[in-house]
Short mmCIF file of C-alpha atoms and ligand atoms in Angstrom, two decimals:
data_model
loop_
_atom_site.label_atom_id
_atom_site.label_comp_id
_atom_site.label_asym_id
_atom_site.label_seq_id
_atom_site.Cartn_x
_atom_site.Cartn_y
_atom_site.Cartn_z
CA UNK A 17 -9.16 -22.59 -23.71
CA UNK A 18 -11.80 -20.26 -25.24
CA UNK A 19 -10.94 -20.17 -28.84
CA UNK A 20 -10.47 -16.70 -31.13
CA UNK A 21 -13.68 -15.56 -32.47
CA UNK A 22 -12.65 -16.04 -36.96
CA UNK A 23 -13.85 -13.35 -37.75
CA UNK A 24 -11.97 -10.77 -35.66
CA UNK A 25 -9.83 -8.88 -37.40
CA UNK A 26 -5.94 -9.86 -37.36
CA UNK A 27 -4.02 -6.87 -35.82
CA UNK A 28 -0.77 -8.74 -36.14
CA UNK A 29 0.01 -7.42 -39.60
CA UNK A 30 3.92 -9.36 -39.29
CA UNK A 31 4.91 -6.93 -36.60
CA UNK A 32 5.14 -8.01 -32.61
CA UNK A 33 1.38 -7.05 -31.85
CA UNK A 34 -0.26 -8.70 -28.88
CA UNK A 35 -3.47 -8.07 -27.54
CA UNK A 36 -1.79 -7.85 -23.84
CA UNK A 37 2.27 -7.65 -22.54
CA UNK A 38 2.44 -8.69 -19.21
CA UNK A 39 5.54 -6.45 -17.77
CA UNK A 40 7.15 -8.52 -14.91
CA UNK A 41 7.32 -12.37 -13.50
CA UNK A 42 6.62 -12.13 -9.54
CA UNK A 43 3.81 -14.09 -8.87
CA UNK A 44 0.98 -11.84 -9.78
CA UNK A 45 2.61 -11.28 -12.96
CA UNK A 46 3.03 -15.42 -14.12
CA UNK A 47 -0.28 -15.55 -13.15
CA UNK A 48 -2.04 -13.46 -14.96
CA UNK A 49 0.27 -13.93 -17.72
CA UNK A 50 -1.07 -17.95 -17.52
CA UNK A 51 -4.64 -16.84 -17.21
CA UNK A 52 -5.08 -14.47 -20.14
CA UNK A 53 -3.32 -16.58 -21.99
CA UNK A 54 -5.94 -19.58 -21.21
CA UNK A 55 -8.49 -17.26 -22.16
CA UNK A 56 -7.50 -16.70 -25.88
CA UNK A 57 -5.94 -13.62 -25.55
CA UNK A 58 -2.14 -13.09 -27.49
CA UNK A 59 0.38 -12.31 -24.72
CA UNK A 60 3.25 -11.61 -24.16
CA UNK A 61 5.55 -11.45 -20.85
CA UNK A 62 8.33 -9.60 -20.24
CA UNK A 63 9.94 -10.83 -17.48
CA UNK A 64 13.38 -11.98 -16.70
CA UNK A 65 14.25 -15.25 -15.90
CA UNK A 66 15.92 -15.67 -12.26
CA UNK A 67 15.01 -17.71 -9.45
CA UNK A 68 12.58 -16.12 -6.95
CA UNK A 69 14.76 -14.74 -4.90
CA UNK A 70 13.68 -14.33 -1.12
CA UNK A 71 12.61 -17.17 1.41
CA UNK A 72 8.96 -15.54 2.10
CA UNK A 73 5.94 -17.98 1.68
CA UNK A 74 2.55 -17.65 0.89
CA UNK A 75 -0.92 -18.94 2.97
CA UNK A 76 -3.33 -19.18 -0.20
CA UNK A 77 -6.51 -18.64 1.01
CA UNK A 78 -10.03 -18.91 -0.70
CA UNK A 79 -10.39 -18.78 -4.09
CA UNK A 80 -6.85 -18.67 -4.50
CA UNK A 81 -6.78 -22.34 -4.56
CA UNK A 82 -8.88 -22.57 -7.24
CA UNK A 83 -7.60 -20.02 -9.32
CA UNK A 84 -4.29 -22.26 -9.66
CA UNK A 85 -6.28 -25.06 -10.09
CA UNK A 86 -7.93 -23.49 -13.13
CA UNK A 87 -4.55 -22.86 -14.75
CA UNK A 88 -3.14 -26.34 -14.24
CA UNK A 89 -0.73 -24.98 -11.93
CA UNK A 90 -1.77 -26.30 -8.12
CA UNK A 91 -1.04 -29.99 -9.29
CA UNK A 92 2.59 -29.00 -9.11
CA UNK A 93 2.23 -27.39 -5.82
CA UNK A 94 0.18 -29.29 -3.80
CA UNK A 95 2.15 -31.49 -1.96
CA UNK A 96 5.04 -29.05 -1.41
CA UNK A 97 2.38 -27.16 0.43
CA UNK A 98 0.32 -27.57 4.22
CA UNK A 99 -3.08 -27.45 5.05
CA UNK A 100 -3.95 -24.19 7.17
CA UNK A 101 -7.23 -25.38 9.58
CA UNK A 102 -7.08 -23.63 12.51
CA UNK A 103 -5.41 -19.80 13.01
CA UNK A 104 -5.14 -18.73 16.74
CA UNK A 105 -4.62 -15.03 17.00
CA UNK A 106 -2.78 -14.55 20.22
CA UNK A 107 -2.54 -11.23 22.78
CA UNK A 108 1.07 -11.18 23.85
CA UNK A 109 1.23 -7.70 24.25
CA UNK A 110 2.00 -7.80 27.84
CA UNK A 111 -0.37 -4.77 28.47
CA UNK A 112 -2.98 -4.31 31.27
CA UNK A 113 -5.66 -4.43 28.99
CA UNK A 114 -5.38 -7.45 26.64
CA UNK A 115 -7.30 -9.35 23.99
CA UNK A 116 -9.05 -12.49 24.69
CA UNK A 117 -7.24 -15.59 22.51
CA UNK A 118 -9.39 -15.98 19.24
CA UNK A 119 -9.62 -19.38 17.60
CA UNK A 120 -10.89 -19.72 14.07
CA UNK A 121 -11.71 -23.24 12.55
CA UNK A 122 -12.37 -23.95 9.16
CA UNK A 123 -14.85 -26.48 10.32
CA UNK A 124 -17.01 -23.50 11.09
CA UNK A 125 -17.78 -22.98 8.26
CA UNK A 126 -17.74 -26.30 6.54
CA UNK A 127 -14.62 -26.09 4.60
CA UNK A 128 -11.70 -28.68 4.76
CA UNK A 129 -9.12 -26.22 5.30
CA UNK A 130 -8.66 -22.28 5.27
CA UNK A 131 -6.03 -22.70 2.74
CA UNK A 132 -2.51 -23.59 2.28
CA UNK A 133 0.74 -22.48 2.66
CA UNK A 134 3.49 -22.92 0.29
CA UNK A 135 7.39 -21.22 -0.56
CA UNK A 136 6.73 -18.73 -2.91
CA UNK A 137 9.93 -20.19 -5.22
CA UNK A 138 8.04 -23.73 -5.08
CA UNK A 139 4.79 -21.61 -6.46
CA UNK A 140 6.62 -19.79 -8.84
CA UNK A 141 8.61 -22.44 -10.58
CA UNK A 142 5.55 -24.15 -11.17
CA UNK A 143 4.06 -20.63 -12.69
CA UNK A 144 6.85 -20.71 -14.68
CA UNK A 145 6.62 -24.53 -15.77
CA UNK A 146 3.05 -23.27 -16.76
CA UNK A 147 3.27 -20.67 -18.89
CA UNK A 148 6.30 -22.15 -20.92
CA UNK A 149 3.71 -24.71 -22.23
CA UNK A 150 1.17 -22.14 -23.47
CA UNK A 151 1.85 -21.85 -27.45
CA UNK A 152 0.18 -18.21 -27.23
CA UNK A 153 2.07 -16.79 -24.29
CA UNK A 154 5.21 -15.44 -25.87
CA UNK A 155 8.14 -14.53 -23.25
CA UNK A 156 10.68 -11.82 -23.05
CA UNK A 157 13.26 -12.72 -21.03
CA UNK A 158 14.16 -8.69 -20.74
CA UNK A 159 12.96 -6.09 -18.90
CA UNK A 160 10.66 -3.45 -19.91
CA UNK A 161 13.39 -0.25 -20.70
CA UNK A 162 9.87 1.97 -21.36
CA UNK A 163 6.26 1.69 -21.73
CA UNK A 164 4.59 4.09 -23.56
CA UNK A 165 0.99 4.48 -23.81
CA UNK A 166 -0.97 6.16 -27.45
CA UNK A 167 -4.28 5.42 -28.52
CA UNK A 168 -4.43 2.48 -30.39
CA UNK A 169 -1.69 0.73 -28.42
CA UNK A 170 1.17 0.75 -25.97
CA UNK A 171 4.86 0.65 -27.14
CA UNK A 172 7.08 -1.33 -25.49
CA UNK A 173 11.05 -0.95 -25.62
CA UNK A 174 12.85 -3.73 -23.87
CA UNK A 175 16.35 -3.43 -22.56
CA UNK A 176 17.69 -5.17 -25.06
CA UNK A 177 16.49 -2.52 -27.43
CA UNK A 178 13.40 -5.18 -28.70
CA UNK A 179 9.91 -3.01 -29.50
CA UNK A 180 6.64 -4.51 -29.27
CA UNK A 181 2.92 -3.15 -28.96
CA UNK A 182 0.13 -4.61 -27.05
CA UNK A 183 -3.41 -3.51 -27.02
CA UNK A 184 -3.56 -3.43 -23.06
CA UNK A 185 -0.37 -3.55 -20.88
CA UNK A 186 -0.74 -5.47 -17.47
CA UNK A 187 1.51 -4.11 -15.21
CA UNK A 188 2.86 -6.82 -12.94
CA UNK A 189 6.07 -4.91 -11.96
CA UNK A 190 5.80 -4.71 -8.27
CA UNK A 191 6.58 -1.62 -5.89
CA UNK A 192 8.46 0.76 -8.13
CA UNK A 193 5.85 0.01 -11.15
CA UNK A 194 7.24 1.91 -14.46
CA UNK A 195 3.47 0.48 -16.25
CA UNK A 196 1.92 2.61 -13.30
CA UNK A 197 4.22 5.71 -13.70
CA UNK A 198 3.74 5.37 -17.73
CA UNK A 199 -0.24 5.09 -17.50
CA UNK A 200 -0.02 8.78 -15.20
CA UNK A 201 -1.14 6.82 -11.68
CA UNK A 202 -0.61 8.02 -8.49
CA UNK A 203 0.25 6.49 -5.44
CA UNK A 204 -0.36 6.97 -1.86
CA UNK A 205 1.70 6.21 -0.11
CA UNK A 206 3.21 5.71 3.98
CA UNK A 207 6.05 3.87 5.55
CA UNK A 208 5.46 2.47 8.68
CA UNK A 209 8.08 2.64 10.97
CA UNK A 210 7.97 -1.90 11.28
CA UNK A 211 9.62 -4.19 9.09
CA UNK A 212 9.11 -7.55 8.89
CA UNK A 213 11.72 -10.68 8.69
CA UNK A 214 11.27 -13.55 7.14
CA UNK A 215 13.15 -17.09 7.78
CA UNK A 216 12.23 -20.52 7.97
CA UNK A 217 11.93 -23.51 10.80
CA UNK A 218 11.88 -27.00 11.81
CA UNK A 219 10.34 -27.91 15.28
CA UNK A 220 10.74 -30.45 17.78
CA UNK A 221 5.80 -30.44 18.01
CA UNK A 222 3.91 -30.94 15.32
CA UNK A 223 2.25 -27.69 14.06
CA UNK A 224 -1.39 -29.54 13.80
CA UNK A 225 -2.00 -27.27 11.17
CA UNK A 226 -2.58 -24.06 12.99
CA UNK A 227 -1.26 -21.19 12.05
CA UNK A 228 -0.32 -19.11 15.29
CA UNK A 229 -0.27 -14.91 15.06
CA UNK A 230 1.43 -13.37 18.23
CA UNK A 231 0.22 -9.29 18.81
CA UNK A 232 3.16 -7.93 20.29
CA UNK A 233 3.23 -3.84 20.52
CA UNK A 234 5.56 -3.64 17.77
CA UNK A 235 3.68 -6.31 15.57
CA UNK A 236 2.30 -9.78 15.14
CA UNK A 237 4.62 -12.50 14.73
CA UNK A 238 3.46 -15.82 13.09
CA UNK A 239 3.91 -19.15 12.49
CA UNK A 240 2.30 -20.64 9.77
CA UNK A 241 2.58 -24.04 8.77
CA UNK A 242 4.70 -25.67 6.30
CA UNK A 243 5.25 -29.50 5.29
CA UNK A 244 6.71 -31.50 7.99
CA UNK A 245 7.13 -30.37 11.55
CA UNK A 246 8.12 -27.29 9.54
CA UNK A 247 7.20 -23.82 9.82
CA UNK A 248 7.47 -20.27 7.86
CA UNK A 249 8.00 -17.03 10.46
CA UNK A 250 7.34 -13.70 9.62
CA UNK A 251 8.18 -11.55 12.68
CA UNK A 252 7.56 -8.01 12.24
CA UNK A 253 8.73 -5.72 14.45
CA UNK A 254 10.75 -2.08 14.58
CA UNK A 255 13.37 -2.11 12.02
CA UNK A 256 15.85 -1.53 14.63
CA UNK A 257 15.04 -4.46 16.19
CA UNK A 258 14.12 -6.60 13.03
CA UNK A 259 17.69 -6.19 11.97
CA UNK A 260 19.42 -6.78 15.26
CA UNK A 261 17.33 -10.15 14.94
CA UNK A 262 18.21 -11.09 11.73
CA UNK A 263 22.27 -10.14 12.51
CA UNK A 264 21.40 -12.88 15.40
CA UNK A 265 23.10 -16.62 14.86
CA UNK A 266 21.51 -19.82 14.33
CA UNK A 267 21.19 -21.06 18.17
CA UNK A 268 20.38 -16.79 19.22
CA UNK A 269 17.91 -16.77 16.98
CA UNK A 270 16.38 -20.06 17.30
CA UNK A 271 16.08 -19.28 21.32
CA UNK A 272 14.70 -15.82 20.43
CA UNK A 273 12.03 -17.63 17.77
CA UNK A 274 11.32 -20.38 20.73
CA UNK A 275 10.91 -17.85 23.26
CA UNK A 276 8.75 -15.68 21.05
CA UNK A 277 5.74 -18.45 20.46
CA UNK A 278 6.09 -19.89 24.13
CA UNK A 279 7.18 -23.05 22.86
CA UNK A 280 4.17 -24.50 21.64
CA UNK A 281 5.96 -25.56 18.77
CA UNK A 282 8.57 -27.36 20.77
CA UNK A 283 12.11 -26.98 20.44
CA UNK A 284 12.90 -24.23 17.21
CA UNK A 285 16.20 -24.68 15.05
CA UNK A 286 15.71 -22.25 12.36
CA UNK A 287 16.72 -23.18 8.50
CA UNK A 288 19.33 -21.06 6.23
CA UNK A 289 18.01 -17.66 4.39
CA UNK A 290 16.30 -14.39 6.52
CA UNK A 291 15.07 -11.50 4.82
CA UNK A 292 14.04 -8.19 5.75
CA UNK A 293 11.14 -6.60 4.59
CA UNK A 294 10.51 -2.81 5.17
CA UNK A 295 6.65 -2.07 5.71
CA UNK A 296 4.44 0.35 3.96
CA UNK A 297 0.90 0.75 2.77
CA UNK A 298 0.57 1.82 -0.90
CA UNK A 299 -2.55 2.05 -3.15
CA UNK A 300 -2.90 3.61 -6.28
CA UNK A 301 -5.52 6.69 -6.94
CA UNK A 302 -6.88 4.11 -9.90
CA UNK A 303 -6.23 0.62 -10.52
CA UNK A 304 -6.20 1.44 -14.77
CA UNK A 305 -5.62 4.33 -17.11
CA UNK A 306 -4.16 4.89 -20.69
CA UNK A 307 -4.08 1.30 -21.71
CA UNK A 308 -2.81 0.08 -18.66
CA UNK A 309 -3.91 -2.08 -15.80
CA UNK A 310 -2.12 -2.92 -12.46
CA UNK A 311 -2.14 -6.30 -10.45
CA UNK A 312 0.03 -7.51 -7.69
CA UNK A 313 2.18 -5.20 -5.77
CA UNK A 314 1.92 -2.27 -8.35
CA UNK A 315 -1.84 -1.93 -7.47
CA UNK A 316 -1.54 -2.77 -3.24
CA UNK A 317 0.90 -2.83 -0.68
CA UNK A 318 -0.05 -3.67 2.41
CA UNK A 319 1.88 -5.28 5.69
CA UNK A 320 1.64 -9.29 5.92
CA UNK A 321 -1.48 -9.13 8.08
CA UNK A 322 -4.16 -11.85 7.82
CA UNK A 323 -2.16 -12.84 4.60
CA UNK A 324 -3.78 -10.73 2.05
CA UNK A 325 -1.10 -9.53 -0.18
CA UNK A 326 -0.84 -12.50 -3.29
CA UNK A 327 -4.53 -13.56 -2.54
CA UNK A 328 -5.15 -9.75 -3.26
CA UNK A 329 -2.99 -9.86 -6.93
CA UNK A 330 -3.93 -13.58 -7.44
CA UNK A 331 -7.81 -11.95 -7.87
CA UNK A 332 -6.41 -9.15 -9.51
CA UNK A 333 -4.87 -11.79 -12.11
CA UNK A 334 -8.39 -13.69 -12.37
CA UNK A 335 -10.24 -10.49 -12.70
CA UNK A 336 -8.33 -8.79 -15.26
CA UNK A 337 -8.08 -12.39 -17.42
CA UNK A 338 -12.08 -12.88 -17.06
CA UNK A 339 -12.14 -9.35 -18.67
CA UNK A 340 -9.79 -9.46 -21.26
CA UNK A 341 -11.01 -12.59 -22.90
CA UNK A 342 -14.86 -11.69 -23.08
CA UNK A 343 -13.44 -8.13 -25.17
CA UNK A 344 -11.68 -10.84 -27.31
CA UNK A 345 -14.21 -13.30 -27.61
CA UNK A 346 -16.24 -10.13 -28.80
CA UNK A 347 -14.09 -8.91 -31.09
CA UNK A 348 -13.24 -6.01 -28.80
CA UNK A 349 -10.19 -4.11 -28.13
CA UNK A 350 -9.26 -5.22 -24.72
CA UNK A 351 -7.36 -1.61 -23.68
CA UNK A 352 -10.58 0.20 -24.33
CA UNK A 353 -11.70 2.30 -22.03
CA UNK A 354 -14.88 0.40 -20.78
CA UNK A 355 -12.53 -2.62 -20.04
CA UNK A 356 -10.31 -0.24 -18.16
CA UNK A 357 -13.60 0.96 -16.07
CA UNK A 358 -14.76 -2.45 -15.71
CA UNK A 359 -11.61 -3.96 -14.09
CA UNK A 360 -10.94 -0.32 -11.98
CA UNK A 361 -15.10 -1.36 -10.97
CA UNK A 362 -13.85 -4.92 -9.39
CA UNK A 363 -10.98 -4.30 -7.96
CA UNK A 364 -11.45 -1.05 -6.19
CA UNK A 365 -13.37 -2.04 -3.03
CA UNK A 366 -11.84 -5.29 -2.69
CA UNK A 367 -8.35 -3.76 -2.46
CA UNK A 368 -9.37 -0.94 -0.20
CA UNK A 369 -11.70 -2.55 1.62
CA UNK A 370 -8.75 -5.29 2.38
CA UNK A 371 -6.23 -2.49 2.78
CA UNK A 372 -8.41 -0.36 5.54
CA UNK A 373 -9.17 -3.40 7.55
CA UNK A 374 -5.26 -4.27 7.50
CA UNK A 375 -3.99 -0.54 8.42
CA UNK A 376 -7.13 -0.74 11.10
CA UNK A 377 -5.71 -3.84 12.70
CA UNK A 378 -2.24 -2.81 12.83
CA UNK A 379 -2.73 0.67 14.19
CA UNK A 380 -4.64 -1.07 16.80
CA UNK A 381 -2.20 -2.72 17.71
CA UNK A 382 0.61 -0.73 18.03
CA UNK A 383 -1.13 2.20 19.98
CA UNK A 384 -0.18 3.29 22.92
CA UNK A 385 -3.75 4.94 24.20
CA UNK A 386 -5.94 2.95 26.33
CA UNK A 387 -9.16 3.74 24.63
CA UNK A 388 -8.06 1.79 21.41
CA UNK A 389 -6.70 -0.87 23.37
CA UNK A 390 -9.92 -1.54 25.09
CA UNK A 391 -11.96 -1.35 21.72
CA UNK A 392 -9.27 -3.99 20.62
CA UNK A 393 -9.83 -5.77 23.19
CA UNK A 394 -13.30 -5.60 22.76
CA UNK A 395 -13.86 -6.47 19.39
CA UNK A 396 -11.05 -9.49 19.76
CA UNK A 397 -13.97 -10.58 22.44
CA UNK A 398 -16.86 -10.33 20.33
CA UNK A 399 -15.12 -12.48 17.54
CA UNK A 400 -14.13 -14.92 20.12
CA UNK A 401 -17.52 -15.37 21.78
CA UNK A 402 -20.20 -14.42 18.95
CA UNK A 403 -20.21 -17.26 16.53
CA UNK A 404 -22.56 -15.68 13.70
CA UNK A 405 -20.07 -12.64 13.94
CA UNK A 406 -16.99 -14.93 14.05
CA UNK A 407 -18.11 -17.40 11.29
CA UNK A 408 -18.84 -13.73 9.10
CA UNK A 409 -14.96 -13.00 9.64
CA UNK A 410 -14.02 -16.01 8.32
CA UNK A 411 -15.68 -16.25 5.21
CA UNK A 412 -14.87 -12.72 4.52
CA UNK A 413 -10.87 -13.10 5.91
CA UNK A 414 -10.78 -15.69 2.64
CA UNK A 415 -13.03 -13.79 -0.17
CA UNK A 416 -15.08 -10.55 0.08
CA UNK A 417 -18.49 -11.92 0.00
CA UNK A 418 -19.77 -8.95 -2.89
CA UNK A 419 -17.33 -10.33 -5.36
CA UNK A 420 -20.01 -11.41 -7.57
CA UNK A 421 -21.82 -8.21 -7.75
CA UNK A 422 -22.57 -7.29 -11.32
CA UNK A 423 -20.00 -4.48 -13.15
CA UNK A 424 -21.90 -1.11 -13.70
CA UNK A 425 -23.97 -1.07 -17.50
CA UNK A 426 -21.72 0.98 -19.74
CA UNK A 427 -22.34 4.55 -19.42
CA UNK A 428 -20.05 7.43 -20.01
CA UNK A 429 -20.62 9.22 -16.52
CA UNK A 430 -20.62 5.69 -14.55
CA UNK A 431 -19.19 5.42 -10.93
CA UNK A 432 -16.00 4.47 -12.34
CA UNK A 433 -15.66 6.56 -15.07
CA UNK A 434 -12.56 7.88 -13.66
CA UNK A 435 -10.54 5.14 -14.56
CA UNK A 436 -9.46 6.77 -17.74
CA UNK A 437 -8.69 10.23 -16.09
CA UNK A 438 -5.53 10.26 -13.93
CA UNK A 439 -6.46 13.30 -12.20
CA UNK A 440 -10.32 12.38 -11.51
CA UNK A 441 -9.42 10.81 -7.57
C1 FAD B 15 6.97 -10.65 4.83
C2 FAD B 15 5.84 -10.83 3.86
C3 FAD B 15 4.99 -11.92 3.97
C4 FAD B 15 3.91 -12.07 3.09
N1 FAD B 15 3.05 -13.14 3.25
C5 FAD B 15 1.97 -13.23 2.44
C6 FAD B 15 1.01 -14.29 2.59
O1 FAD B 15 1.13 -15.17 3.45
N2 FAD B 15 -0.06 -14.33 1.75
C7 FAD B 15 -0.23 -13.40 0.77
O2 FAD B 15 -1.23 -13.46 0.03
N3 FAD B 15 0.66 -12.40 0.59
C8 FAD B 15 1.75 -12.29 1.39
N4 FAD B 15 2.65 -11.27 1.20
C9 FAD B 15 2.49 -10.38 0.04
C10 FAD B 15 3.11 -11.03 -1.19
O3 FAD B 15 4.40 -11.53 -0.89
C11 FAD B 15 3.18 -10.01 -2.33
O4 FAD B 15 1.88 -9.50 -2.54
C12 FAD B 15 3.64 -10.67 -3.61
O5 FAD B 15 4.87 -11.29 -3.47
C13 FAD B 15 3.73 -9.62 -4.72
O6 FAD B 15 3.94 -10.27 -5.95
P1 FAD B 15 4.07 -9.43 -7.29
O7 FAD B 15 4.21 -10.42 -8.38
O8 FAD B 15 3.01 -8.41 -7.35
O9 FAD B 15 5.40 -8.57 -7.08
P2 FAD B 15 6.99 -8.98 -7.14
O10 FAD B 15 7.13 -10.35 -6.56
O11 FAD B 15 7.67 -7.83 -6.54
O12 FAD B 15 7.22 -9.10 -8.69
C14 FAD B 15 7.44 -7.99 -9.51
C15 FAD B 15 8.37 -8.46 -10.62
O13 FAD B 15 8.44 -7.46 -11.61
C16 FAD B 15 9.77 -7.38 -12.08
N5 FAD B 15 9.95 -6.07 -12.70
C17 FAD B 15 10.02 -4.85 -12.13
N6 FAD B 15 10.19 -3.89 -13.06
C18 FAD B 15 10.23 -4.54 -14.25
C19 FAD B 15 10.39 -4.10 -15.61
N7 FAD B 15 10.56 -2.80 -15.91
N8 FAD B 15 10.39 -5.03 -16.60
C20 FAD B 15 10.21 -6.35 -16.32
N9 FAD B 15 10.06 -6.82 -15.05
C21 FAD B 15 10.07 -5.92 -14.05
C22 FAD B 15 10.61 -7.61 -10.81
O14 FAD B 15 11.92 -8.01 -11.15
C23 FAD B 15 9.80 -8.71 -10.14
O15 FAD B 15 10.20 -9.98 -10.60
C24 FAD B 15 3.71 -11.11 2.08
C25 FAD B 15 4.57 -10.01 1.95
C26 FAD B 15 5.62 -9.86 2.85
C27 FAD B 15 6.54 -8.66 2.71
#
């Protein structure tokens, strides 16, 4: 763990002064929590302790891997999670003009496996494990009542009436982010009329480790390995029909799962616990402003295509932690506005890069008009055939390949200057 530069001055004065809070305990929240933490900076999380409540799981892909590794936290997850080696993206639209099968394999591109997939509780008790072991990570087991930026500081009142002040706020508080409201950011947002639903299954074939996405016209549905001859399903389709499948019963819905990946997996008998998620596409006009910075699902929310969603906030996490503890290694305030412009800098085109190609690929595949069906068709061909192209799609499906691109020097009028100005996008 870097260590405090001495000579720093000590802005605790006996009153609850961090150099970050870290409002809320979802995944992207624990984790960054854990990392700045690691990297010398004071925090604190607010958070409320409950169990993670919904069955989803998550493929960790990339870097992800070893960004848990780096804060001691994959050792507790690796074996409750399964190798992901192969992902088959499969046309079962049913339409006259359909997309050749594509098969990826991470031996293309020399890596052992794409990634893994684990149950987000399994992850995030081990998060939580985690940061109750780090001596400078100080938790709130509250929630955030309101955050309120001024210049030297933000003010936190929890609900149980607690105040505290932090130098830089992270918010980690998901869809409905009161960080992002309190720092001025807007949102853009759009429903789209899909939901997706979530449950869990055991299967009489062994999964091999491929993950398997079905295209239907209302959405893909995939199977993505788990433990075992185990699988996770997220099945996203109209939320008329998402919720007459999750009011289905065990055998109904088993048959329906069965049916739905043409038995390759063998016989389906699906576990306890469905959940219904309703889809939308969200991204904040800035990722930072007024002492505040957003990770997670208060920065991007995009439909569970390709998986992007956590490995999206778990770089967010990384990003903003790197950050932080060079401005406190340095002496510096960390909710100054060049570290505001700096992490607005990295995030921004990952996020919308990610969240175009996602909106791109699901429009595709839900329209109706022959000429986008063809190009779909098209480029699902190109992938399939052109290994250069294909092998380019999988490196960049895991991590964008610019990630290490240098920050812009510090100037005043720099490209991403607008990070401190809510109304500059
Ligand atoms: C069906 C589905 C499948 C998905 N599959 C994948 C996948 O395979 N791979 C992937 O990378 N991503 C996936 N995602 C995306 C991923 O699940 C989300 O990106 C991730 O769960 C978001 O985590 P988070 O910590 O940002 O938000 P949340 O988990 O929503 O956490 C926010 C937390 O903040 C707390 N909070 C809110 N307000 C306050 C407050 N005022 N004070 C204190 N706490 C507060 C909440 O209680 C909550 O605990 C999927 C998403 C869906 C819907």
């Amino acid at each position: 763990m870097p260590r405090r530069n001495v000579n720093c001055p000590d802005m605790s004065d006996g009153s609850i002064f961090y150099d970050v809070a870290v409002v809320g305990g979802g995944p992207a929240g624990l984790s960054a929590a854990i990392a700045l933490a690691q990297g010398g900076a004071n925090t604190a999380l607010i958070a409320r302790r409950a169990p993670y409540a919904d069955n989803r799981t998550t493929a960790l892909l990339g870097s992800s891997v070893d960004f848990l590794e780096r804060l001691e936290v994959w050792p507790h997850c690796r074996d409750h999670a399964a190798a992901l080696r192969t992902m088959r993206l499969v046309d079962d639209t049913g339409r006259l003009i359909r997309a050749p099968e594509v098969k990826f394999s991470c031996e293309e591109i020399g890596l052992e496996a794409f990634g893994y997939n684990i149950e987000n509780r399994t992850l995030v008790a081990a998060l939580e494990q985690r940061a109750a072991g780090l001596s400078n990570l100080t938790r709130f087991d509250d929630e955030a009542e309101t955050v309120t930026p001024e210049d030297a500081a933000v003010v936190i009142r929890t609900g149980s009436g607690q105040l505290l002040s932090a130098r830089l706020v992270v918010g980690a508080d998901g869809r409905h982010s009161l960080c992002r409201e309190a720092a001025g950011i807007e949102v853009v947002a759009r429903e789209l009329k899909q939901s997706a639903l979530t449950f869990n299954i055991s299967h009489s074939r062994p999964h091999r480790n491929v993950s398997t996405e079905f295209h239907t016209p209302e959405g893909p549905c995939v199977f993505v390995p788990l433990p075992g001859d185990r699988c996770s399903v997220v099945w996203v389709a109209s939320p008329k029909e998402a919720e007459r499948l999750k009011a289905l019963g065990d055998e109904e819905l088993s048959d329906a799962a069965e049916k739905r990946s043409h038995s390759i997996l063998g016989r389906v008998k699906v576990e306890a616990g469905r959940n219904l998620f309703p889809l939308a596409i969200e991204r904040p006009r800035q990722f930072a402003g007024k002492r505040v910075v957003l990770v997670g699902e208060a920065a991007h929310v995009i439909p569970p295509i390709g998986a992007q969603g956590l490995n999206l906030g778990l770089r967010d996490a990384a990003d903003i932690a790197d950050i932080v503890s060079e401005a406190v290694t340095a002496c510096e305030d960390p909710g100054a506005p060049q570290t505001l412009r700096r992490y607005d800098f990295k995030r921004r085109a990952d996020v919308l890069s990610r969240t175009f190609a996602i909106d791109i690929a699901n429009r595709s595949l839900l329209s109706d008009l022959l000429p986008v069906q063809s190009l779909r068709a098209a480029g699902m061909h190109l992938l399939g055939s052109v290994g250069p192209l294909r092998r380019l799609a999988m490196s960049e499906g895991l991590a964008p390949s610019w990630r290490t691109r240098k920050p812009p020097t510090e100037t005043p009028t720099g490209p991403s200057a607008e990070a401190t100005s809510p109304s500059s996008t």
